[in-house]
């Protein structure tokens, strides 16, 4: 099953180019365990996790997958030890600054979803700069969920809609799925077709609750820092073997 990395620069021949997911979402789990198994600090696992994410983003570009969403920090992650939270905030900031030129070269457009207002100001500044610089890029769309929670996303959309109803912009009868989606953090972004979670946990962990309604879920035992192109290849193979019916019966399938 092991494949030479150079052969994986291009889409593996056993994958059908016309049936690739248009957006892949990843829950990057197992950084801590990866580090622990090597007897090194957890933060080294997060550092290594950034390299994995960078290669996956590049792989999406190489193989023709238009969008990737990564769960970088959940609303629950504030409960981690203070030093780890601080490390992660500094890591995000440093990575954004360091990778901006590369994102421009590779035509990546970055987006952020989540409540960004409570992040450290210096991180908010880097986020704003990255959004600004990459806004016209039309290559891979890279969506980073930072201080994101699916319930919180739905709640903030409800509040915004209630407010607009109160202002008389529309009536409650006019609230439909399309209007609701325009108020989610992910407004304008297609829903993920495939969710990958590494390190074996079978949970959504409050990620994109609305948006993942019909996503195919793929869970692998591989720890995030070890999730390489071959592992992604296997996830896509599994995805292409699924029969996506979107709640319909056989024969009516649309994807
Ligand atoms: C989960 O592993 C991982 C995280 C909470 C952080 C993931 C963040 C990155 C890889 C950096 C991304 C950077 C940017 C700029 C997008 P864990 O600590 O829960 O692992 P464990 O379950 O083994 O303890």
Coordinates of C-alpha atoms and ligand atoms in Angstrom, one line a residue:
X1 CA 0.0 0.0 0.0
X2 CA 3.0 2.3 0.5
X3 CA 3.4 4.6 -2.5
X4 CA 6.4 6.6 -3.5
X5 CA 5.8 10.2 -2.6
X6 CA 6.9 11.4 -6.0
X7 CA 4.2 9.2 -7.6
X8 CA 1.6 11.0 -5.5
X9 CA 2.3 14.5 -6.9
X10 CA -0.4 13.6 -9.4
X11 CA -3.9 12.2 -8.7
X12 CA -3.5 8.5 -8.2
X13 CA -4.8 6.6 -11.2
X14 CA -7.4 4.6 -9.1
X15 CA -9.3 7.8 -8.3
X16 CA -12.0 9.2 -10.6
X17 CA -11.2 12.8 -11.2
X18 CA -14.8 13.6 -12.0
X19 CA -16.0 12.3 -8.6
X20 CA -13.6 14.1 -6.2
X21 CA -15.0 15.9 -3.2
X22 CA -15.4 19.7 -3.9
X23 CA -14.5 20.4 -0.3
X24 CA -12.7 18.3 2.3
X25 CA -12.9 19.1 6.0
X26 CA -10.4 17.8 8.5
X27 CA -10.4 17.3 12.3
X28 CA -6.7 17.2 12.9
X29 CA -6.6 14.9 16.0
X30 CA -3.7 13.1 17.6
X31 CA -0.9 15.7 17.7
X32 CA -0.5 15.2 21.4
X33 CA -0.5 11.4 21.2
X34 CA 2.0 11.5 18.3
X35 CA 4.4 13.6 20.5
X36 CA 3.8 11.5 23.6
X37 CA 4.7 8.3 21.8
X38 CA 8.0 9.9 21.0
X39 CA 8.6 11.2 24.5
X40 CA 8.6 14.9 23.3
X41 CA 6.4 17.8 24.4
X42 CA 2.8 18.0 23.0
X43 CA 3.6 21.3 21.3
X44 CA 6.0 19.5 19.0
X45 CA 3.1 17.5 17.8
X46 CA 1.2 20.7 16.9
X47 CA 4.3 22.0 15.1
X48 CA 4.5 18.8 13.1
X49 CA 0.8 19.0 12.5
X50 CA 1.3 22.3 10.6
X51 CA 3.6 20.6 8.1
X52 CA 1.0 17.9 7.6
X53 CA -1.7 20.6 6.9
X54 CA 0.6 22.4 4.5
X55 CA 1.2 19.3 2.5
X56 CA -2.5 18.4 2.5
X57 CA -3.3 21.9 1.1
X58 CA -0.7 21.4 -1.6
X59 CA -2.1 18.0 -2.3
X60 CA -5.6 19.4 -2.8
X61 CA -4.1 21.8 -5.4
X62 CA -2.2 19.0 -7.1
X63 CA -5.1 16.7 -7.3
X64 CA -7.8 19.2 -8.1
X65 CA -9.8 19.5 -4.9
X66 CA -10.9 23.2 -4.7
X67 CA -11.4 23.7 -0.9
X68 CA -10.1 22.5 2.4
X69 CA -11.4 23.3 5.8
X70 CA -9.2 22.7 8.9
X71 CA -10.4 22.7 12.5
X72 CA -7.5 24.5 14.1
X73 CA -9.1 25.6 17.4
X74 CA -12.5 24.9 18.8
X75 CA -14.5 27.0 21.2
X76 CA -13.8 24.1 23.7
X77 CA -10.0 24.2 23.2
X78 CA -9.8 27.2 25.6
X79 CA -10.1 24.6 28.4
X80 CA -6.6 23.2 27.6
X81 CA -3.6 24.2 29.8
X82 CA -2.8 27.9 29.5
X83 CA 0.7 27.3 28.1
X84 CA -0.7 25.1 25.3
X85 CA -3.4 27.7 24.4
X86 CA -0.8 30.4 24.3
X87 CA 1.5 28.2 22.2
X88 CA -1.2 27.5 19.7
X89 CA -2.2 31.2 19.4
X90 CA 1.5 32.1 18.8
X91 CA 1.9 29.2 16.4
X92 CA -1.2 30.3 14.3
X93 CA 0.2 33.8 14.2
X94 CA 3.7 32.8 13.2
X95 CA 2.5 30.3 10.5
X96 CA 0.2 32.9 9.0
X97 CA 3.0 35.4 8.8
X98 CA 5.6 32.9 7.5
X99 CA 3.3 31.3 4.9
X100 CA 1.7 34.4 3.4
X101 CA 4.2 34.7 0.5
X102 CA 3.8 31.0 -0.3
X103 CA 0.0 31.3 -0.2
X104 CA 0.3 34.1 -2.8
X105 CA 2.7 32.1 -5.0
X106 CA 0.3 29.1 -4.8
X107 CA -2.8 31.2 -5.4
X108 CA -4.4 30.1 -2.1
X109 CA -7.4 32.1 -0.8
X110 CA -7.6 31.9 3.0
X111 CA -10.9 32.3 4.9
X112 CA -11.5 32.1 8.6
X113 CA -14.7 30.8 10.4
X114 CA -15.3 31.3 14.1
X115 CA -15.6 34.0 16.6
X116 CA -12.3 35.9 15.9
X117 CA -13.1 38.9 18.0
X118 CA -11.8 37.3 21.2
X119 CA -8.5 36.1 19.8
X120 CA -5.3 38.0 20.8
X121 CA -5.1 41.3 18.9
X122 CA -1.8 40.4 17.2
X123 CA -3.4 37.2 15.8
X124 CA -6.5 39.2 14.6
X125 CA -4.1 41.5 12.8
X126 CA -2.3 38.6 11.0
X127 CA -5.7 37.2 10.1
X128 CA -6.9 40.5 8.7
X129 CA -3.7 40.8 6.7
X130 CA -3.9 37.3 5.3
X131 CA -7.6 37.8 4.3
X132 CA -6.7 41.1 2.6
X133 CA -3.7 39.8 0.7
X134 CA -5.2 36.6 -0.5
X135 CA -8.7 37.9 -1.3
X136 CA -8.3 37.9 -5.1
X137 CA -6.6 34.5 -5.3
X138 CA -8.7 31.9 -7.1
X139 CA -6.7 28.7 -6.5
X140 CA -7.4 26.5 -3.6
X141 CA -9.7 27.9 -0.9
X142 CA -8.3 27.3 2.6
X143 CA -10.8 27.7 5.4
X144 CA -9.4 27.8 8.9
X145 CA -11.9 27.2 11.7
X146 CA -10.5 29.2 14.7
X147 CA -12.4 29.6 17.9
X148 CA -15.1 27.8 16.0
X149 CA -18.0 25.8 17.5
X150 CA -20.9 24.5 15.4
X151 CA -23.5 25.3 18.1
X152 CA -22.0 28.8 18.5
X153 CA -22.2 29.3 14.7
X154 CA -25.9 28.4 14.6
X155 CA -26.6 30.6 17.7
X156 CA -24.9 33.6 16.2
X157 CA -26.8 33.1 12.9
X158 CA -30.1 32.9 14.9
X159 CA -29.3 36.1 16.8
X160 CA -28.4 38.0 13.6
X161 CA -31.6 36.8 11.9
X162 CA -33.8 37.7 14.9
X163 CA -32.2 41.2 14.9
X164 CA -32.9 41.6 11.2
X165 CA -36.5 40.5 11.7
X166 CA -36.8 43.0 14.5
X167 CA -35.5 45.7 12.2
X168 CA -38.3 44.8 9.8
X169 CA -35.9 43.6 7.0
X170 CA -38.0 40.5 6.4
X171 CA -40.7 38.5 8.2
X172 CA -40.2 35.1 9.9
X173 CA -42.1 33.4 7.0
X174 CA -39.2 34.4 4.8
X175 CA -36.6 32.5 6.8
X176 CA -35.5 29.5 4.8
X177 CA -32.3 27.4 4.6
X178 CA -30.7 29.7 2.0
X179 CA -31.2 32.8 4.2
X180 CA -30.0 30.9 7.3
X181 CA -26.8 29.8 5.5
X182 CA -26.0 33.4 4.5
X183 CA -25.8 34.2 8.3
X184 CA -23.5 31.3 9.2
X185 CA -19.7 31.9 9.4
X186 CA -19.4 29.8 6.3
X187 CA -21.6 32.0 4.1
X188 CA -20.6 31.6 0.5
X189 CA -18.6 28.4 1.1
X190 CA -19.7 25.1 -0.3
X191 CA -20.5 22.4 2.2
X192 CA -17.8 19.7 2.8
X193 CA -18.5 16.5 0.9
X194 CA -16.0 14.6 3.0
X195 CA -15.0 14.9 6.6
X196 CA -11.8 13.2 7.7
X197 CA -11.0 12.7 11.4
X198 CA -7.6 11.3 12.3
X199 CA -6.6 9.2 15.4
X200 CA -9.7 7.1 15.6
X201 CA -12.3 9.2 17.5
X202 CA -15.8 8.8 16.2
X203 CA -17.1 12.3 17.0
X204 CA -18.0 15.5 15.3
X205 CA -16.7 17.5 18.3
X206 CA -19.0 20.5 17.5
X207 CA -17.4 21.0 14.1
X208 CA -19.6 22.4 11.2
X209 CA -22.8 20.8 12.6
X210 CA -25.1 22.3 10.0
X211 CA -22.7 22.1 7.1
X212 CA -21.8 18.5 7.5
X213 CA -25.4 17.2 7.3
X214 CA -24.7 15.1 4.2
X215 CA -20.9 14.8 4.3
X216 CA -19.3 11.4 4.1
X217 CA -17.3 10.7 7.3
X218 CA -14.0 8.9 7.2
X219 CA -12.2 8.1 10.4
X220 CA -8.6 6.8 10.3
X221 CA -6.4 5.5 13.2
X222 CA -3.5 7.4 11.7
X223 CA -2.4 10.3 14.0
X224 CA -2.6 13.7 12.3
X225 CA 1.2 14.3 12.0
X226 CA 1.5 11.0 10.2
X227 CA -1.5 11.7 7.8
X228 CA 0.4 11.9 4.5
X229 CA -0.6 11.8 0.8
X230 CA -1.0 8.1 0.8
X231 CA -3.3 8.3 3.8
X232 CA -5.3 11.0 1.9
X233 CA -5.4 8.8 -1.1
X234 CA -7.0 6.0 1.0
X235 CA -9.6 8.4 2.4
X236 CA -10.5 9.5 -1.1
X237 CA -10.7 5.9 -2.3
X238 CA -13.1 5.1 0.6
X239 CA -15.1 8.3 -0.3
X240 CA -15.4 7.2 -4.0
X241 CA -16.7 3.8 -2.9
X242 CA -19.6 5.4 -0.9
X243 CA -23.1 5.6 -2.4
X244 CA -24.2 9.1 -1.8
X245 CA -28.0 9.2 -1.8
X246 CA -28.7 12.4 0.1
X247 CA -31.7 10.8 1.7
X248 CA -33.2 9.6 -1.6
X249 CA -33.6 6.0 -2.8
X250 CA -31.3 4.2 -5.2
X251 CA -31.6 5.5 -8.8
X252 CA -32.3 9.0 -7.7
X253 CA -28.8 9.6 -6.4
X254 CA -27.3 12.9 -7.3
X255 CA -23.7 12.3 -6.2
Ligands
LIG1 C1 -5.6 18.2 18.0 O1 -4.6 17.4 18.5 C2 -5.0 19.4 17.4 C3 -5.2 20.7 17.7 C4 -6.1 21.2 18.7 C5 -4.5 21.8 17.0 C6 -4.3 21.7 15.6 C7 -3.6 22.9 15.0 C8 -2.7 22.8 14.1 C9 -2.2 21.5 13.5 C10 -2.1 24.1 13.6 C11 -2.8 24.6 12.4 C12 -2.3 25.9 12.0 C13 -2.9 26.9 11.2 C14 -2.3 28.2 11.0 C15 -4.2 26.6 10.6 P1 -4.6 17.0 20.1 O2 -3.8 17.9 20.8 O3 -6.1 17.0 20.5 O4 -4.0 15.6 20.1 P2 -4.4 14.4 21.2 O5 -5.8 14.1 21.0 O6 -3.5 13.3 20.8 O7 -4.1 15.0 22.5

